Amino acid sequence: MDATSQRFLMCRPTYFAVDYAINPWMDPTAPVDAGLAVRQWERLRQVYRELGHTVEEIVPVPGLPDMVFAANGGTVIDGKAMSVQFRDPQRADEAPAYRAWFAAAGFELHDPKHVNEGEGDVLLAGEVLLAGTGFRTAHASHAQLQEVFGYPVITLQLVDPRFYHLDTALTVLDERTVAYLPEAFSPGSRAALRRLFPDAVHATAADAEVLGLNAVSDGRHVVLPEQATGLAAQLRDRGYETIGVDLSELRKAGGGPKCCTLRLRQGKASK
Ligand code: ARG
């Protein structure tokens, strides 16, 4: 299996905290070690660099504790960046910060017409865009995604509030394969996933509950929470190399490695 070198956008969790609750993982009364969060995030960045990936950084904004979750900053494919519109007012001001970054970096900008939480809910799998809905990204935004990017969009209905973003329930391993937690999806979406990906890896609830599916693959190496030991073994059986990282502090906000990582995809030529 071939690894492709990636370009990622990340945001240092300088102002990370859990002081509101917009998903079931978040408990504002539980202590968070912000210094440890930064060290764990730095380790993730180091892992990417050691794999030969390029990491760009956006400057964190005070008062936006969830801004570390760069996957929610946009969707970037073939040099086009679609910015985001958050469901929750607590995260609204992240959208213009990421939008300004995309503009400065020279991406062709598109603004969302409906709630759309970026790569948290929008994952490119080969030639199709998998788009989640049910908790955050509005179903209506899926049509806009297809118009902007020109990839067929497959709507996937999420049904478990713990797996509120698509990237907590499904990970793209390479152009042909995904791993997912079947019970996080509606029966119809589950059937659609079976048709599209008959060879998919089915994760267990235990691995999904440590956000094991919030993983980042370059086609060969899969970076995932180190607590997801069962999923790591399944992936190694399939020939992937797994790299476990500990993001225990960020998990208190409901995020893992993928949430911290936005893929910046250029046009086909320089992909
Ligand atoms: N606290 C954040 C929220 O609920 C976590 C976002 C995680 N990001 C992701 N791509 N799943 O919005």
mmCIF file of C-alpha atoms and ligand atoms in Angstrom:
data_model
loop_
_atom_site.group_PDB
_atom_site.id
_atom_site.type_symbol
_atom_site.label_atom_id
_atom_site.label_comp_id
_atom_site.label_asym_id
_atom_site.label_seq_id
_atom_site.Cartn_x
_atom_site.Cartn_y
_atom_site.Cartn_z
ATOM 1 C CA MET A 1 0.000 0.000 0.000
ATOM 2 C CA ASP A 2 1.334 3.363 -0.994
ATOM 3 C CA ALA A 3 1.535 6.317 1.331
ATOM 4 C CA THR A 4 0.785 9.717 -0.180
ATOM 5 C CA SER A 5 2.338 12.717 1.445
ATOM 6 C CA GLN A 6 -0.288 15.056 2.812
ATOM 7 C CA ARG A 7 -0.694 18.726 3.553
ATOM 8 C CA PHE A 8 -2.561 19.395 6.772
ATOM 9 C CA LEU A 9 -3.865 22.442 8.616
ATOM 10 C CA MET A 10 -3.725 22.348 12.426
ATOM 11 C CA CYS A 11 -4.454 24.794 15.251
ATOM 12 C CA ARG A 12 -2.470 24.710 18.498
ATOM 13 C CA PRO A 13 -4.834 24.274 21.478
ATOM 14 C CA THR A 14 -3.474 27.344 23.246
ATOM 15 C CA TYR A 15 -6.945 28.370 24.480
ATOM 16 C CA PHE A 16 -8.370 24.850 24.795
ATOM 17 C CA ALA A 17 -10.989 24.347 27.508
ATOM 18 C CA VAL A 18 -14.297 22.621 28.005
ATOM 19 C CA ASP A 19 -16.534 25.406 29.186
ATOM 20 C CA TYR A 20 -19.727 24.583 27.321
ATOM 21 C CA ALA A 21 -21.336 21.299 26.273
ATOM 22 C CA ILE A 22 -22.441 20.834 22.659
ATOM 23 C CA ASN A 23 -21.896 17.072 22.486
ATOM 24 C CA PRO A 24 -22.219 14.252 25.054
ATOM 25 C CA TRP A 25 -18.438 14.029 25.613
ATOM 26 C CA MET A 26 -18.217 17.536 27.049
ATOM 27 C CA ASP A 27 -18.574 18.056 30.803
ATOM 28 C CA PRO A 28 -17.728 21.643 31.783
ATOM 29 C CA THR A 29 -17.412 20.596 35.450
ATOM 30 C CA ALA A 30 -14.624 18.058 34.757
ATOM 31 C CA PRO A 31 -11.020 19.287 35.003
ATOM 32 C CA VAL A 32 -8.974 19.740 31.820
ATOM 33 C CA ASP A 33 -5.170 19.944 31.771
ATOM 34 C CA ALA A 34 -4.584 22.563 29.061
ATOM 35 C CA GLY A 35 -0.804 22.137 29.197
ATOM 36 C CA LEU A 36 -1.125 18.403 28.635
ATOM 37 C CA ALA A 37 -3.515 19.079 25.759
ATOM 38 C CA VAL A 38 -0.814 21.173 24.073
ATOM 39 C CA ARG A 39 1.851 18.487 24.604
ATOM 40 C CA GLN A 40 -0.407 15.759 23.207
ATOM 41 C CA TRP A 41 -1.240 17.933 20.202
ATOM 42 C CA GLU A 42 2.483 18.643 19.617
ATOM 43 C CA ARG A 43 3.126 14.922 19.601
ATOM 44 C CA LEU A 44 0.432 14.453 16.932
ATOM 45 C CA ARG A 45 2.064 17.188 14.836
ATOM 46 C CA GLN A 46 5.446 15.494 15.272
ATOM 47 C CA VAL A 47 4.018 12.144 14.119
ATOM 48 C CA TYR A 48 2.746 13.781 10.920
ATOM 49 C CA ARG A 49 6.101 15.425 10.276
ATOM 50 C CA GLU A 50 7.940 12.153 10.832
ATOM 51 C CA LEU A 51 5.641 10.549 8.246
ATOM 52 C CA GLY A 52 6.752 13.223 5.788
ATOM 53 C CA HIS A 53 3.538 15.263 5.821
ATOM 54 C CA THR A 54 3.452 19.057 5.728
ATOM 55 C CA VAL A 55 1.705 20.750 8.649
ATOM 56 C CA GLU A 56 0.470 24.313 8.257
ATOM 57 C CA GLU A 57 -0.821 26.172 11.295
ATOM 58 C CA ILE A 58 -3.574 28.699 11.833
ATOM 59 C CA VAL A 59 -3.135 31.140 14.715
ATOM 60 C CA PRO A 60 -5.515 30.235 17.579
ATOM 61 C CA VAL A 61 -8.025 32.886 18.672
ATOM 62 C CA PRO A 62 -8.635 33.546 22.397
ATOM 63 C CA GLY A 63 -12.160 32.665 23.490
ATOM 64 C CA LEU A 64 -12.563 29.896 20.898
ATOM 65 C CA PRO A 65 -11.658 26.751 22.883
ATOM 66 C CA ASP A 66 -12.765 24.314 20.142
ATOM 67 C CA MET A 67 -10.721 25.991 17.410
ATOM 68 C CA VAL A 68 -8.128 23.215 17.828
ATOM 69 C CA PHE A 69 -10.543 21.013 15.860
ATOM 70 C CA ALA A 70 -9.333 22.205 12.466
ATOM 71 C CA ALA A 71 -11.310 19.547 10.600
ATOM 72 C CA ASN A 72 -14.349 21.707 11.300
ATOM 73 C CA GLY A 73 -12.750 24.744 9.661
ATOM 74 C CA GLY A 74 -13.686 23.814 6.101
ATOM 75 C CA THR A 75 -13.626 21.272 3.295
ATOM 76 C CA VAL A 76 -10.692 21.614 0.901
ATOM 77 C CA ILE A 77 -10.572 19.607 -2.325
ATOM 78 C CA ASP A 78 -8.864 20.287 -5.667
ATOM 79 C CA GLY A 79 -7.774 23.752 -4.597
ATOM 80 C CA LYS A 80 -11.306 24.803 -3.594
ATOM 81 C CA ALA A 81 -12.166 25.610 0.004
ATOM 82 C CA MET A 82 -15.740 25.588 1.245
ATOM 83 C CA SER A 83 -15.924 27.467 4.505
ATOM 84 C CA VAL A 84 -18.227 26.479 7.334
ATOM 85 C CA GLN A 85 -21.316 27.496 9.237
ATOM 86 C CA PHE A 86 -21.512 26.023 12.745
ATOM 87 C CA ARG A 87 -24.720 24.778 14.325
ATOM 88 C CA ASP A 88 -23.749 26.180 17.722
ATOM 89 C CA PRO A 89 -23.176 29.879 18.438
ATOM 90 C CA GLN A 90 -20.216 29.023 20.705
ATOM 91 C CA ARG A 91 -18.208 28.012 17.617
ATOM 92 C CA ALA A 92 -19.551 30.575 15.130
ATOM 93 C CA ASP A 93 -16.529 32.887 15.249
ATOM 94 C CA GLU A 94 -14.175 30.088 14.171
ATOM 95 C CA ALA A 95 -15.683 30.174 10.670
ATOM 96 C CA PRO A 96 -14.356 33.619 9.610
ATOM 97 C CA ALA A 97 -10.925 32.844 11.087
ATOM 98 C CA TYR A 98 -10.571 29.713 8.948
ATOM 99 C CA ARG A 99 -12.133 31.466 5.954
ATOM 100 C CA ALA A 100 -9.485 34.207 6.161
ATOM 101 C CA TRP A 101 -6.757 31.559 6.313
ATOM 102 C CA PHE A 102 -8.044 29.837 3.145
ATOM 103 C CA ALA A 103 -8.236 33.178 1.340
ATOM 104 C CA ALA A 104 -4.687 34.119 2.339
ATOM 105 C CA ALA A 105 -3.438 30.671 1.279
ATOM 106 C CA GLY A 106 -4.895 31.181 -2.193
ATOM 107 C CA PHE A 107 -7.765 28.679 -2.210
ATOM 108 C CA GLU A 108 -10.870 29.327 -4.311
ATOM 109 C CA LEU A 109 -13.447 30.208 -1.642
ATOM 110 C CA HIS A 110 -17.056 29.064 -1.429
ATOM 111 C CA ASP A 111 -19.396 30.071 1.385
ATOM 112 C CA PRO A 112 -21.898 27.646 2.876
ATOM 113 C CA LYS A 113 -25.619 28.327 2.579
ATOM 114 C CA HIS A 114 -26.582 25.958 5.383
ATOM 115 C CA VAL A 115 -25.051 24.494 8.535
ATOM 116 C CA ASN A 116 -21.886 22.699 7.436
ATOM 117 C CA GLU A 117 -19.120 21.653 9.833
ATOM 118 C CA GLY A 118 -16.478 20.898 7.245
ATOM 119 C CA GLU A 119 -14.411 17.746 7.214
ATOM 120 C CA GLY A 120 -16.005 16.734 10.487
ATOM 121 C CA ASP A 121 -18.938 15.644 8.326
ATOM 122 C CA VAL A 122 -17.487 15.573 4.794
ATOM 123 C CA LEU A 123 -14.983 12.888 3.840
ATOM 124 C CA LEU A 124 -13.613 12.220 0.363
ATOM 125 C CA ALA A 125 -13.386 8.478 -0.307
ATOM 126 C CA GLY A 126 -11.865 7.908 -3.716
ATOM 127 C CA GLU A 127 -14.287 9.554 -6.125
ATOM 128 C CA VAL A 128 -17.233 10.016 -3.755
ATOM 129 C CA LEU A 129 -17.886 12.508 -1.008
ATOM 130 C CA LEU A 130 -19.349 10.909 2.093
ATOM 131 C CA ALA A 131 -21.450 13.486 3.908
ATOM 132 C CA GLY A 132 -22.901 13.050 7.386
ATOM 133 C CA THR A 133 -26.058 14.609 8.744
ATOM 134 C CA GLY A 134 -28.341 14.137 11.717
ATOM 135 C CA PHE A 135 -26.593 16.217 14.342
ATOM 136 C CA ARG A 136 -24.530 19.015 12.800
ATOM 137 C CA THR A 137 -24.210 19.441 9.032
ATOM 138 C CA ALA A 138 -27.615 20.102 7.449
ATOM 139 C CA HIS A 139 -28.835 17.701 4.783
ATOM 140 C CA ALA A 140 -29.457 20.738 2.524
ATOM 141 C CA SER A 141 -25.735 21.498 2.477
ATOM 142 C CA HIS A 142 -24.970 18.154 0.808
ATOM 143 C CA ALA A 143 -26.398 19.415 -2.492
ATOM 144 C CA GLN A 144 -24.151 22.460 -2.306
ATOM 145 C CA LEU A 145 -21.116 20.247 -1.668
ATOM 146 C CA GLN A 146 -21.835 18.350 -4.880
ATOM 147 C CA GLU A 147 -22.233 21.596 -6.848
ATOM 148 C CA VAL A 148 -19.028 23.118 -5.466
ATOM 149 C CA PHE A 149 -16.740 20.113 -5.707
ATOM 150 C CA GLY A 150 -18.331 18.041 -8.461
ATOM 151 C CA TYR A 151 -18.013 14.730 -6.648
ATOM 152 C CA PRO A 152 -21.098 12.561 -6.126
ATOM 153 C CA VAL A 153 -22.301 13.051 -2.564
ATOM 154 C CA ILE A 154 -23.538 10.131 -0.494
ATOM 155 C CA THR A 155 -25.706 11.235 2.428
ATOM 156 C CA LEU A 156 -25.136 9.252 5.604
ATOM 157 C CA GLN A 157 -27.550 9.566 8.503
ATOM 158 C CA LEU A 158 -25.912 9.527 11.940
ATOM 159 C CA VAL A 159 -28.109 8.224 14.771
ATOM 160 C CA ASP A 160 -25.982 8.077 17.954
ATOM 161 C CA PRO A 161 -25.320 11.457 19.636
ATOM 162 C CA ARG A 162 -21.901 10.273 20.836
ATOM 163 C CA PHE A 163 -20.905 9.993 17.172
ATOM 164 C CA TYR A 164 -22.255 13.392 16.179
ATOM 165 C CA HIS A 165 -19.799 14.084 13.345
ATOM 166 C CA LEU A 166 -19.176 11.623 10.509
ATOM 167 C CA ASP A 167 -15.458 11.554 11.364
ATOM 168 C CA THR A 168 -16.243 10.045 14.785
ATOM 169 C CA ALA A 169 -18.065 7.094 13.168
ATOM 170 C CA LEU A 170 -16.140 6.470 9.940
ATOM 171 C CA THR A 171 -12.603 6.854 8.690
ATOM 172 C CA VAL A 172 -11.321 6.704 5.122
ATOM 173 C CA LEU A 173 -8.339 4.359 4.919
ATOM 174 C CA ASP A 174 -7.538 4.715 1.214
ATOM 175 C CA GLU A 175 -9.277 5.315 -2.117
ATOM 176 C CA ARG A 176 -11.271 2.095 -1.780
ATOM 177 C CA THR A 177 -11.624 1.268 1.878
ATOM 178 C CA VAL A 178 -13.200 2.731 4.961
ATOM 179 C CA ALA A 179 -13.625 1.633 8.574
ATOM 180 C CA TYR A 180 -16.829 2.449 10.430
ATOM 181 C CA LEU A 181 -19.134 1.659 13.312
ATOM 182 C CA PRO A 182 -22.280 0.229 11.662
ATOM 183 C CA GLU A 183 -24.615 1.023 14.554
ATOM 184 C CA ALA A 184 -23.749 4.728 14.394
ATOM 185 C CA PHE A 185 -25.733 4.894 11.123
ATOM 186 C CA SER A 186 -29.410 4.534 10.199
ATOM 187 C CA PRO A 187 -30.425 1.198 8.604
ATOM 188 C CA GLY A 188 -30.574 2.727 5.125
ATOM 189 C CA SER A 189 -27.188 4.380 5.465
ATOM 190 C CA ARG A 190 -25.720 1.141 6.769
ATOM 191 C CA ALA A 191 -27.041 -0.687 3.710
ATOM 192 C CA ALA A 192 -25.612 2.013 1.431
ATOM 193 C CA LEU A 193 -22.197 1.699 3.113
ATOM 194 C CA ARG A 194 -22.290 -2.079 2.647
ATOM 195 C CA ARG A 195 -22.936 -1.645 -1.075
ATOM 196 C CA LEU A 196 -20.238 0.968 -1.539
ATOM 197 C CA PHE A 197 -17.608 -0.658 0.655
ATOM 198 C CA PRO A 198 -18.207 -4.425 0.850
ATOM 199 C CA ASP A 199 -14.678 -4.908 2.219
ATOM 200 C CA ALA A 200 -14.887 -2.212 4.888
ATOM 201 C CA VAL A 201 -13.475 -2.729 8.345
ATOM 202 C CA HIS A 202 -16.291 -2.858 10.910
ATOM 203 C CA ALA A 203 -15.162 -1.313 14.166
ATOM 204 C CA THR A 204 -16.430 -2.393 17.564
ATOM 205 C CA ALA A 205 -18.312 -0.076 19.904
ATOM 206 C CA ALA A 206 -15.412 -0.307 22.367
ATOM 207 C CA ASP A 207 -12.981 1.133 19.831
ATOM 208 C CA ALA A 208 -15.443 3.805 18.659
ATOM 209 C CA GLU A 209 -16.023 4.847 22.278
ATOM 210 C CA VAL A 210 -12.384 5.915 22.581
ATOM 211 C CA LEU A 211 -12.804 7.786 19.269
ATOM 212 C CA GLY A 212 -10.746 5.134 17.487
ATOM 213 C CA LEU A 213 -12.461 5.946 14.195
ATOM 214 C CA ASN A 214 -11.276 9.533 14.420
ATOM 215 C CA ALA A 215 -8.181 8.440 12.540
ATOM 216 C CA VAL A 216 -5.976 9.896 9.816
ATOM 217 C CA SER A 217 -4.676 7.643 7.045
ATOM 218 C CA ASP A 218 -2.215 8.455 4.278
ATOM 219 C CA GLY A 219 -3.120 5.219 2.509
ATOM 220 C CA ARG A 220 -0.567 3.199 4.420
ATOM 221 C CA HIS A 221 -0.005 4.671 7.901
ATOM 222 C CA VAL A 222 -3.039 5.171 10.108
ATOM 223 C CA VAL A 223 -2.715 7.571 13.037
ATOM 224 C CA LEU A 224 -5.369 6.772 15.637
ATOM 225 C CA PRO A 225 -6.024 7.039 19.380
ATOM 226 C CA GLU A 226 -3.727 4.567 21.136
ATOM 227 C CA GLN A 227 -6.640 3.377 23.281
ATOM 228 C CA ALA A 228 -8.279 1.834 20.182
ATOM 229 C CA THR A 229 -6.210 -1.344 20.379
ATOM 230 C CA GLY A 230 -8.770 -3.651 18.746
ATOM 231 C CA LEU A 231 -9.178 -1.418 15.710
ATOM 232 C CA ALA A 232 -5.397 -1.041 15.414
ATOM 233 C CA ALA A 233 -5.070 -4.847 15.302
ATOM 234 C CA GLN A 234 -7.819 -5.098 12.644
ATOM 235 C CA LEU A 235 -6.020 -2.496 10.534
ATOM 236 C CA ARG A 236 -2.641 -4.213 10.883
ATOM 237 C CA ASP A 237 -4.279 -7.465 9.728
ATOM 238 C CA ARG A 238 -5.268 -5.570 6.575
ATOM 239 C CA GLY A 239 -1.699 -4.437 5.990
ATOM 240 C CA TYR A 240 -1.818 -0.900 7.387
ATOM 241 C CA GLU A 241 0.822 0.436 9.757
ATOM 242 C CA THR A 242 -0.799 1.911 12.837
ATOM 243 C CA ILE A 243 0.557 4.717 14.992
ATOM 244 C CA GLY A 244 -1.202 5.287 18.305
ATOM 245 C CA VAL A 245 -1.373 8.762 19.827
ATOM 246 C CA ASP A 246 -2.816 9.834 23.166
ATOM 247 C CA LEU A 247 -5.184 12.792 22.917
ATOM 248 C CA SER A 248 -6.966 12.131 26.210
ATOM 249 C CA GLU A 249 -7.411 15.826 27.042
ATOM 250 C CA LEU A 250 -8.916 16.754 23.674
ATOM 251 C CA ARG A 251 -11.230 13.750 23.916
ATOM 252 C CA LYS A 252 -12.912 15.569 26.819
ATOM 253 C CA ALA A 253 -14.262 17.920 24.141
ATOM 254 C CA GLY A 254 -15.239 15.008 21.901
ATOM 255 C CA GLY A 255 -12.253 15.227 19.572
ATOM 256 C CA GLY A 256 -9.416 12.975 18.410
ATOM 257 C CA PRO A 257 -6.592 13.063 15.849
ATOM 258 C CA LYS A 258 -8.808 13.566 12.786
ATOM 259 C CA CYS A 259 -10.723 16.412 14.411
ATOM 260 C CA CYS A 260 -7.393 18.223 14.899
ATOM 261 C CA THR A 261 -6.450 17.777 11.254
ATOM 262 C CA LEU A 262 -7.824 19.390 8.101
ATOM 263 C CA ARG A 263 -6.638 17.986 4.784
ATOM 264 C CA LEU A 264 -5.599 20.620 2.261
ATOM 265 C CA ARG A 265 -6.028 19.082 -1.156
ATOM 266 C CA GLN A 266 -4.679 20.863 -4.187
ATOM 267 C CA GLY A 267 -5.843 20.273 -7.720
ATOM 268 C CA LYS A 268 -5.358 16.842 -9.243
ATOM 269 C CA ALA A 269 -1.951 17.643 -10.710
ATOM 270 C CA SER A 270 -0.257 18.329 -7.409
ATOM 271 C CA LYS A 271 -2.389 15.951 -5.300
HETATM 272 N N1 ARG B 1 -16.265 20.167 20.918
HETATM 273 C C1 ARG B 1 -16.284 20.108 19.484
HETATM 274 C C2 ARG B 1 -17.710 20.114 18.986
HETATM 275 O O1 ARG B 1 -18.538 19.510 19.617
HETATM 276 C C3 ARG B 1 -15.556 18.906 19.010
HETATM 277 C C4 ARG B 1 -15.406 18.874 17.514
HETATM 278 C C5 ARG B 1 -14.724 17.636 17.037
HETATM 279 N N2 ARG B 1 -14.421 17.705 15.664
HETATM 280 C C6 ARG B 1 -14.656 16.743 14.763
HETATM 281 N N3 ARG B 1 -14.219 16.902 13.556
HETATM 282 N N4 ARG B 1 -15.332 15.670 15.066
HETATM 283 O O2 ARG B 1 -18.026 20.729 17.992
#
